[in-house]
Amino acid sequence: MIFLERGSVKMEFITYEAEGQIGIITINRPKALNALNSAVLEELDSVLDSIDLKIVRALILTGAGDKSFVAGADIAEMSTLTKAEGEAFGKKGNDVFRKLETFPIPVIAAVNGFALGGGCEISMSCDIRICSDNAMFGQPEVGLGITPGFGGTQRLARIVGVGMAKQMIYTARNIKADEALRIGLVNAVYSQEELLPAAKKMASGIAKNAPIAVRNCKKAINDGLQTDMDKAIVIEEKLFGGCFETHDQKEGMSAFLEKRKEKNFINE
Ligand code: CAA
């Protein structure tokens, strides 16, 4: 891992750029359309550990080039795996994706092309998905003789509903950006040129809000969705209560009461 100035990092397949309070992770393996092999997964895991959460308040995940976000898990690597190795490879992906999903700050997937198999799955581990008009989503695994293995059977059903998830997974049919928008897999579609600026604008919009509150919202939504409503609202109560007495809660409320537009949130 090479550390560059201002917190940026360059690895073989992953680059990380820190732009003020926004971090941008780019998966960069052009010869395989950014497919995820073990090395890419390991680098992704390390880069998440290297992010300075005192400074960075929102992350963007994208793919290098203008054709592919991530074209899936690496089929060449998977082709010779035993049952036990297949399970271990699934766990390797799942562990990193879960780290991304539970990463303390919001993560926006800027899907700039193919998001197939593991590519669709990694985008679903992010909080928010936006895509370019050439994006294509799908879970083609059953055509390769396997199930989705990095959380696709679980997260797709939670995001687009059980019926649509089953249709996509059983038929292995890829869908274009407009259909992904229609079924709620992405929040918005942009031209290729507009995608990253739009992701940065959204990330900046998140970063200007009180960081502890934003983190607590992410945790409340994620943790609450895993339990029943009676327990979920208690999760919210605790995270709501946890914001009080912070500098940023006092600052946010004083600014309102003083009719002051400028707010100085300091993550404390
Ligand atoms: N794994 C390994 N290599 C891949 C790859 C993948 N998932 N996707 C693309 N590549 C490689 C190709 O083998 C090719 O390499 P060579 O030039 O050395 O032959 C290179 O990337 C360019 O790909 P294509 O020539 O195929 O490009 P294309 O524009 O004709 O097609 C594509 C693009 C439709 C995305 C096609 O590459 C494709 O179908 N890729 C596989 C998509 C897929 O099935 N993904 C799911 C994988 S399984 C999975 O992800 C399991 C899981 O849940 C964990």
CSV table of N, CA, C and O and ligand atoms in Angstrom, one decimal, residues 31-33 35 67 71-75 78 114 116-118 121 140-141 144 146 148-150, ligand 1:
chain,number,residue,atom,x,y,z
A,31,LYS,N,-8.2,-5.1,-16.8
A,31,LYS,CA,-8.1,-6.3,-17.7
A,31,LYS,C,-9.3,-7.3,-17.5
A,31,LYS,O,-9.6,-8.1,-18.3
A,32,ALA,N,-9.9,-7.2,-16.3
A,32,ALA,CA,-11.0,-8.1,-16.0
A,32,ALA,C,-12.3,-7.3,-15.7
A,32,ALA,O,-13.2,-7.8,-15.0
A,33,LEU,N,-12.4,-6.1,-16.3
A,33,LEU,CA,-13.6,-5.3,-16.1
A,33,LEU,C,-13.9,-5.1,-14.6
A,33,LEU,O,-15.0,-5.1,-14.1
A,35,ALA,N,-13.3,-7.1,-12.1
A,35,ALA,CA,-13.9,-8.3,-11.4
A,35,ALA,C,-13.1,-8.4,-10.1
A,35,ALA,O,-11.9,-8.1,-10.0
A,67,LYS,N,-16.7,1.6,-18.7
A,67,LYS,CA,-17.5,0.5,-19.2
A,67,LYS,C,-18.1,-0.4,-18.0
A,67,LYS,O,-19.2,-0.9,-18.1
A,71,ALA,N,-17.5,-6.3,-12.8
A,71,ALA,CA,-18.2,-7.3,-13.6
A,71,ALA,C,-18.4,-8.7,-12.9
A,71,ALA,O,-18.5,-9.7,-13.5
A,72,GLY,N,-18.3,-8.6,-11.5
A,72,GLY,CA,-18.6,-9.8,-10.7
A,72,GLY,C,-17.4,-10.3,-10.0
A,72,GLY,O,-16.3,-9.7,-10.0
A,73,ALA,N,-17.6,-11.4,-9.3
A,73,ALA,CA,-16.5,-12.1,-8.7
A,73,ALA,C,-15.7,-12.7,-9.9
A,73,ALA,O,-16.2,-12.9,-11.0
A,74,ASP,N,-14.4,-13.0,-9.6
A,74,ASP,CA,-13.6,-13.5,-10.7
A,74,ASP,C,-13.9,-14.9,-11.0
A,74,ASP,O,-13.6,-15.8,-10.2
A,75,ILE,N,-14.4,-15.1,-12.3
A,75,ILE,CA,-14.8,-16.5,-12.7
A,75,ILE,C,-13.6,-17.4,-12.9
A,75,ILE,O,-13.7,-18.6,-12.5
A,78,MET,N,-12.7,-18.6,-9.5
A,78,MET,CA,-13.7,-19.5,-8.9
A,78,MET,C,-13.7,-20.9,-9.6
A,78,MET,O,-14.2,-21.9,-9.1
A,114,PHE,N,-21.1,-2.0,-16.0
A,114,PHE,CA,-21.6,-3.4,-15.5
A,114,PHE,C,-21.5,-3.5,-14.0
A,114,PHE,O,-20.5,-3.2,-13.4
A,116,LEU,N,-22.5,-6.7,-12.3
A,116,LEU,CA,-23.1,-8.1,-12.4
A,116,LEU,C,-22.6,-8.9,-11.3
A,116,LEU,O,-21.4,-8.8,-10.9
A,117,GLY,N,-23.4,-9.9,-10.9
A,117,GLY,CA,-23.0,-10.8,-9.8
A,117,GLY,C,-22.4,-10.0,-8.6
A,117,GLY,O,-23.1,-9.2,-8.0
A,118,GLY,N,-21.2,-10.3,-8.3
A,118,GLY,CA,-20.5,-9.6,-7.2
A,118,GLY,C,-20.5,-8.1,-7.3
A,118,GLY,O,-20.4,-7.4,-6.3
A,121,GLU,N,-23.8,-7.1,-6.2
A,121,GLU,CA,-23.8,-7.3,-4.7
A,121,GLU,C,-23.1,-6.3,-3.9
A,121,GLU,O,-23.5,-5.8,-2.8
A,140,PRO,N,-26.1,-13.0,-12.6
A,140,PRO,CA,-26.0,-14.1,-13.7
A,140,PRO,C,-25.6,-15.4,-13.2
A,140,PRO,O,-25.4,-16.4,-14.0
A,141,GLU,N,-25.5,-15.6,-11.8
A,141,GLU,CA,-24.8,-16.8,-11.3
A,141,GLU,C,-25.4,-18.1,-11.7
A,141,GLU,O,-24.6,-19.1,-11.9
A,144,LEU,N,-24.0,-19.8,-14.4
A,144,LEU,CA,-22.6,-20.3,-14.2
A,144,LEU,C,-22.6,-21.5,-13.3
A,144,LEU,O,-21.5,-22.0,-13.0
A,146,ILE,N,-23.8,-21.6,-10.2
A,146,ILE,CA,-23.7,-21.3,-8.7
A,146,ILE,C,-24.8,-20.4,-8.3
A,146,ILE,O,-25.5,-19.8,-9.2
A,148,PRO,N,-25.8,-16.7,-6.3
A,148,PRO,CA,-25.1,-15.5,-5.9
A,148,PRO,C,-24.4,-15.8,-4.6
A,148,PRO,O,-24.9,-16.5,-3.7
A,149,GLY,N,-23.2,-15.3,-4.4
A,149,GLY,CA,-22.4,-15.7,-3.2
A,149,GLY,C,-21.9,-14.6,-2.3
A,149,GLY,O,-21.2,-14.9,-1.3
A,150,PHE,N,-22.1,-13.4,-2.7
A,150,PHE,CA,-21.6,-12.3,-1.9
A,150,PHE,C,-22.9,-11.5,-1.4
A,150,PHE,O,-22.9,-10.3,-1.4
B,1,CAA,N1,-14.4,-12.7,-13.9
B,1,CAA,C1,-13.2,-12.8,-14.6
B,1,CAA,N2,-12.9,-12.2,-15.7
B,1,CAA,C2,-13.9,-11.4,-16.2
B,1,CAA,C3,-15.1,-11.2,-15.6
B,1,CAA,C4,-15.4,-11.9,-14.4
B,1,CAA,N3,-16.5,-11.8,-13.7
B,1,CAA,N4,-15.9,-10.4,-16.3
B,1,CAA,C5,-15.1,-10.0,-17.4
B,1,CAA,N5,-13.9,-10.6,-17.3
B,1,CAA,C6,-12.8,-10.5,-18.3
B,1,CAA,C7,-13.1,-11.3,-19.5
B,1,CAA,O1,-12.7,-12.7,-19.3
B,1,CAA,C8,-12.2,-10.6,-20.5
B,1,CAA,O2,-10.9,-11.1,-20.3
B,1,CAA,P1,-9.9,-11.4,-21.6
B,1,CAA,O3,-9.8,-10.1,-22.3
B,1,CAA,O4,-8.7,-11.9,-21.0
B,1,CAA,O5,-10.7,-12.5,-22.4
B,1,CAA,C9,-12.3,-9.2,-20.1
B,1,CAA,O6,-12.7,-9.2,-18.7
B,1,CAA,C10,-13.2,-8.4,-20.9
B,1,CAA,O7,-14.5,-9.0,-20.9
B,1,CAA,P2,-15.3,-9.4,-22.2
B,1,CAA,O8,-14.4,-9.6,-23.4
B,1,CAA,O9,-16.2,-10.5,-21.9
B,1,CAA,O10,-16.1,-8.0,-22.4
B,1,CAA,P3,-17.5,-7.8,-23.1
B,1,CAA,O11,-17.7,-6.3,-23.2
B,1,CAA,O12,-17.6,-8.7,-24.3
B,1,CAA,O13,-18.6,-8.4,-22.0
B,1,CAA,C11,-19.5,-8.7,-19.8
B,1,CAA,C12,-18.7,-7.7,-20.8
B,1,CAA,C13,-21.0,-8.8,-20.4
B,1,CAA,C14,-19.5,-8.0,-18.5
B,1,CAA,C15,-18.8,-10.0,-19.8
B,1,CAA,O14,-17.5,-9.9,-19.5
B,1,CAA,C16,-19.4,-10.9,-18.8
B,1,CAA,O15,-20.5,-11.5,-18.9
B,1,CAA,N6,-18.7,-11.1,-17.6
B,1,CAA,C17,-19.1,-11.9,-16.5
B,1,CAA,C18,-20.2,-11.4,-15.7
B,1,CAA,C19,-20.7,-12.3,-14.7
B,1,CAA,O16,-21.1,-13.4,-15.0
B,1,CAA,N7,-20.5,-11.9,-13.4
B,1,CAA,C20,-20.9,-12.8,-12.3
B,1,CAA,C21,-19.7,-13.6,-11.8
B,1,CAA,S1,-20.2,-14.8,-10.6
B,1,CAA,C22,-20.3,-13.9,-9.2
B,1,CAA,O17,-20.1,-12.7,-9.1
B,1,CAA,C23,-20.5,-14.8,-8.0
B,1,CAA,C24,-20.8,-14.2,-6.7
B,1,CAA,O18,-21.9,-13.8,-6.5
B,1,CAA,C25,-19.8,-14.1,-5.7
